[in-house]
Amino acid sequence: MKECHDSKWAGHPGIHRTLALIAEHYYWPHIGNDVEAYVKTCLVCQQDKIEQKKPAGLLQPLSIPERPWESLSIDFIVGLPVTDGFSSIMEVIDRISKYGTFIPASKVCPVEEAARLFLKHVVKYWGVPKMIISDQVTRFTRRFWKELFKLMGSSLNFSTSVHPQTYGQTERVNVLVETYFRHYVSATQLDWPKLLDIAQFSYNLQRSETTNQSPFEIVTGQQPLTPNAIMTGYKGPNPTAYQFAKEWQEQHEKARACLHKAEKRTKKWADQKRRDVNFKVGDLVLAKLSGILRNPYHKGLVRRYEGPFKVLKRVGTMAYRLELPPTIKAHPVFHVSLLKPYHLDKEELDRGKSHRVPVWVKVSYEKEVEAIHAERAVHRVGHRPRHEYLVQWKGLPESEGSWEPSEDYGNSEIR
């Protein structure tokens, strides 16, 4: 088996091809089982070959808020033509009603400006949220909340949380706003700030496929009057105050139920392309370290996995801490998608010892990983999508979490 699998002329083929090479000249009882076990426990194959399986780690959806304006997502559209000092749009989306607030902002939009705009356009009408979801980590940290409470004249200790993670709703709104501008912007494109208010009105008027209601209906209980409604002499319903309040509450409950259904459908669809992988403390695993190498070697010729390493503990729901040797000074916490189980040959233990040159990773790190909360794909024009993980650092609040590239995270220095 060693000759027909390990030798250079054989080239470490898979189970079926190794069996075919052996079966041309040899036979013994249970030959198929023996070949399968031999190939499965080959350390070189485990380290070098890419797994042809679904990505590990199931989708971790966000919790559904109890009421409107309790949980908001914030994002920025940047790179717009400079007009009256504005060149970006601050988007604030209520997660349950999908109500959008579009605010013109400067290119950089420092913390002080972001807090002032948030107070003027959001807090003034709807109050302070319990949670903000944003991948704009540099803008929405504890400094943002300190500045906001300072503007409100409050000395209370605040507990509003900031979750630095991606949220698909704001990404979809970005597309809608940009499309709206393409429809109505002038040739110079300098009038986009003048279109922002009517763009917000138009967006909040449209009924959501998820809730079958418009943001206006969920937030205010009714659709606003439009020029068309006035011209056609629309009277509208005239319910009693009690009936109005009852219907409004029913709309909120219906919106939450629809969101729950949509979240379950999204998770079910996403998990079809993923697989749930769990390791126990003490298990031996192989870790993908190909992204850490800081050398002139061609990445395509570098073995995909290193190890085996022992699992020390589970970190959060999607990561594990490994026992790494002194030569690998990388973060010992790895996302489950970077790991795969190691298969040990219990009859020939020497086959588990690598005879190839070990990887020397001279990388240092300062902060310790507490947990991995989410993952995302960052699409770049002309390049393949870059996968990133949301890392929470030990001893720091969630607001100090950061998105780290998958090729670096768990493998190299995270700054």
CSV table of C-alpha atoms in Angstrom, one decimal, residues 139-291:
chain,number,residue,atom,x,y,z
A,139,ARG,CA,-17.3,55.1,14.0
A,140,PHE,CA,-19.6,53.3,16.4
A,141,THR,CA,-17.6,52.5,19.5
A,142,ARG,CA,-18.1,53.6,23.1
A,143,ARG,CA,-16.9,57.1,22.1
A,144,PHE,CA,-20.1,57.4,20.0
A,145,TRP,CA,-22.3,56.7,23.0
A,146,LYS,CA,-20.3,59.0,25.3
A,147,GLU,CA,-20.7,61.8,22.8
A,148,LEU,CA,-24.4,61.1,22.3
A,149,PHE,CA,-25.2,61.1,26.0
A,150,LYS,CA,-23.1,64.2,26.4
A,151,LEU,CA,-25.2,66.0,23.8
A,152,MET,CA,-28.3,64.8,25.7
A,153,GLY,CA,-27.0,66.3,29.0
A,154,SER,CA,-27.0,62.9,30.7
A,155,SER,CA,-24.5,61.6,33.2
A,156,LEU,CA,-26.0,58.2,33.5
A,157,ASN,CA,-23.9,55.0,32.9
A,158,PHE,CA,-25.3,53.7,29.6
A,159,SER,CA,-25.6,50.1,28.7
A,160,THR,CA,-26.7,50.3,25.0
A,161,SER,CA,-24.8,47.7,23.1
A,162,VAL,CA,-23.0,48.1,19.7
A,163,HIS,CA,-22.7,44.9,17.6
A,164,PRO,CA,-20.0,45.4,14.9
A,165,GLN,CA,-21.4,43.0,12.4
A,166,THR,CA,-22.9,43.0,9.0
A,167,TYR,CA,-26.6,43.2,8.4
A,168,GLY,CA,-28.0,42.3,5.0
A,169,GLN,CA,-30.9,44.9,5.2
A,170,THR,CA,-28.6,47.9,5.0
A,171,GLU,CA,-26.7,46.4,2.1
A,172,ARG,CA,-30.0,46.0,0.2
A,173,VAL,CA,-31.0,49.5,1.1
A,174,ASN,CA,-27.7,50.8,-0.3
A,175,VAL,CA,-28.6,49.3,-3.7
A,176,LEU,CA,-32.1,50.8,-3.6
A,177,VAL,CA,-30.9,54.3,-2.7
A,178,GLU,CA,-28.2,54.2,-5.4
A,179,THR,CA,-30.7,53.0,-8.0
A,180,TYR,CA,-33.1,55.8,-7.0
A,181,PHE,CA,-30.3,58.3,-7.5
A,182,ARG,CA,-29.6,56.9,-11.0
A,183,HIS,CA,-33.2,57.4,-11.9
A,184,TYR,CA,-33.5,61.1,-11.0
A,185,VAL,CA,-30.0,62.6,-10.5
A,186,SER,CA,-28.9,65.3,-12.9
A,187,ALA,CA,-26.0,65.0,-15.3
A,188,THR,CA,-23.6,66.7,-12.9
A,189,GLN,CA,-24.8,64.4,-10.0
A,190,LEU,CA,-24.5,67.4,-7.6
A,191,ASP,CA,-28.2,67.4,-6.7
A,192,TRP,CA,-28.2,64.1,-4.8
A,193,PRO,CA,-28.6,65.7,-1.4
A,194,LYS,CA,-31.8,67.4,-2.6
A,195,LEU,CA,-33.2,64.0,-3.6
A,196,LEU,CA,-32.5,62.4,-0.3
A,197,ASP,CA,-35.7,63.4,1.6
A,198,ILE,CA,-38.0,62.2,-1.2
A,199,ALA,CA,-35.9,59.0,-1.6
A,200,GLN,CA,-36.5,58.3,2.1
A,201,PHE,CA,-40.2,58.9,1.7
A,202,SER,CA,-40.4,56.6,-1.4
A,203,TYR,CA,-38.5,53.9,0.4
A,204,ASN,CA,-40.6,53.9,3.5
A,205,LEU,CA,-43.8,53.9,1.4
A,206,GLN,CA,-43.0,50.5,-0.3
A,207,ARG,CA,-44.4,47.3,1.2
A,208,SER,CA,-41.9,44.8,2.4
A,209,GLU,CA,-42.0,41.2,0.9
A,210,THR,CA,-41.2,39.9,4.4
A,211,THR,CA,-43.9,41.7,6.4
A,212,ASN,CA,-46.3,42.6,3.6
A,213,GLN,CA,-46.5,46.1,5.2
A,214,SER,CA,-44.7,49.4,4.5
A,215,PRO,CA,-42.4,50.8,7.1
A,216,PHE,CA,-44.8,53.7,7.5
A,217,GLU,CA,-47.7,51.3,8.4
A,218,ILE,CA,-45.7,49.5,11.0
A,219,VAL,CA,-44.3,52.7,12.7
A,220,THR,CA,-47.4,55.0,12.4
A,221,GLY,CA,-50.2,52.5,11.9
A,222,GLN,CA,-51.2,53.8,8.4
A,223,GLN,CA,-49.9,54.8,5.0
A,224,PRO,CA,-49.2,58.5,4.5
A,225,LEU,CA,-51.2,60.5,2.0
A,226,THR,CA,-49.6,60.9,-1.4
A,227,PRO,CA,-50.3,63.4,-4.2
A,228,ASN,CA,-52.2,60.6,-5.9
A,229,ALA,CA,-54.4,59.9,-2.8
A,230,ILE,CA,-55.3,63.6,-2.4
A,231,MET,CA,-56.2,64.0,-6.1
A,232,THR,CA,-58.5,60.9,-6.0
A,233,GLY,CA,-60.3,62.2,-3.0
A,234,TYR,CA,-59.2,59.3,-0.7
A,235,LYS,CA,-61.2,59.4,2.6
A,236,GLY,CA,-59.5,56.6,4.5
A,237,PRO,CA,-60.8,54.6,7.5
A,238,ASN,CA,-61.9,56.4,10.6
A,239,PRO,CA,-61.5,53.9,13.4
A,240,THR,CA,-62.0,54.6,17.1
A,241,ALA,CA,-58.8,55.2,19.2
A,242,TYR,CA,-59.1,51.8,20.7
A,243,GLN,CA,-59.5,50.1,17.4
A,244,PHE,CA,-56.7,52.0,16.0
A,245,ALA,CA,-54.4,51.1,18.8
A,246,LYS,CA,-55.5,47.5,18.6
A,247,GLU,CA,-54.8,47.3,14.9
A,248,TRP,CA,-51.4,49.0,15.4
A,249,GLN,CA,-50.4,46.4,18.0
A,250,GLU,CA,-51.5,43.6,15.6
A,251,GLN,CA,-49.3,45.1,12.9
A,252,HIS,CA,-46.3,45.0,15.2
A,253,GLU,CA,-47.0,41.4,16.1
A,254,LYS,CA,-47.5,40.5,12.5
A,255,ALA,CA,-44.3,42.2,11.6
A,256,ARG,CA,-42.4,40.3,14.3
A,257,ALA,CA,-44.0,37.0,13.2
A,258,CYS,CA,-43.0,37.6,9.5
A,259,LEU,CA,-39.5,38.4,10.5
A,260,HIS,CA,-39.2,35.2,12.6
A,261,LYS,CA,-40.5,33.3,9.6
A,262,ALA,CA,-38.0,35.0,7.3
A,263,GLU,CA,-35.1,34.4,9.7
A,264,LYS,CA,-36.0,30.7,9.9
A,265,ARG,CA,-36.2,30.5,6.1
A,266,THR,CA,-32.9,32.3,5.6
A,267,LYS,CA,-31.2,30.0,8.2
A,268,LYS,CA,-32.6,26.9,6.6
A,269,TRP,CA,-31.4,28.0,3.1
A,270,ALA,CA,-28.0,29.0,4.4
A,271,ASP,CA,-27.5,25.8,6.4
A,272,GLN,CA,-28.1,23.7,3.3
A,273,LYS,CA,-24.8,25.0,2.1
A,274,ARG,CA,-23.1,24.4,5.4
A,275,ARG,CA,-22.5,21.6,7.8
A,276,ASP,CA,-22.6,21.4,11.6
A,277,VAL,CA,-19.2,20.4,12.9
A,278,ASN,CA,-18.4,19.8,16.6
A,279,PHE,CA,-15.1,18.8,18.3
A,280,LYS,CA,-14.5,17.7,21.8
A,281,VAL,CA,-11.8,18.7,24.2
A,282,GLY,CA,-8.8,16.4,23.6
A,283,ASP,CA,-9.7,15.7,19.9
A,284,LEU,CA,-6.9,15.9,17.4
A,285,VAL,CA,-7.6,18.3,14.4
A,286,LEU,CA,-5.8,19.7,11.5
A,287,ALA,CA,-5.8,23.5,11.1
A,288,LYS,CA,-5.6,25.6,7.9
A,289,LEU,CA,-2.5,27.7,8.3
A,290,SER,CA,-1.8,28.5,4.6
A,291,GLY,CA,-2.6,32.2,5.1
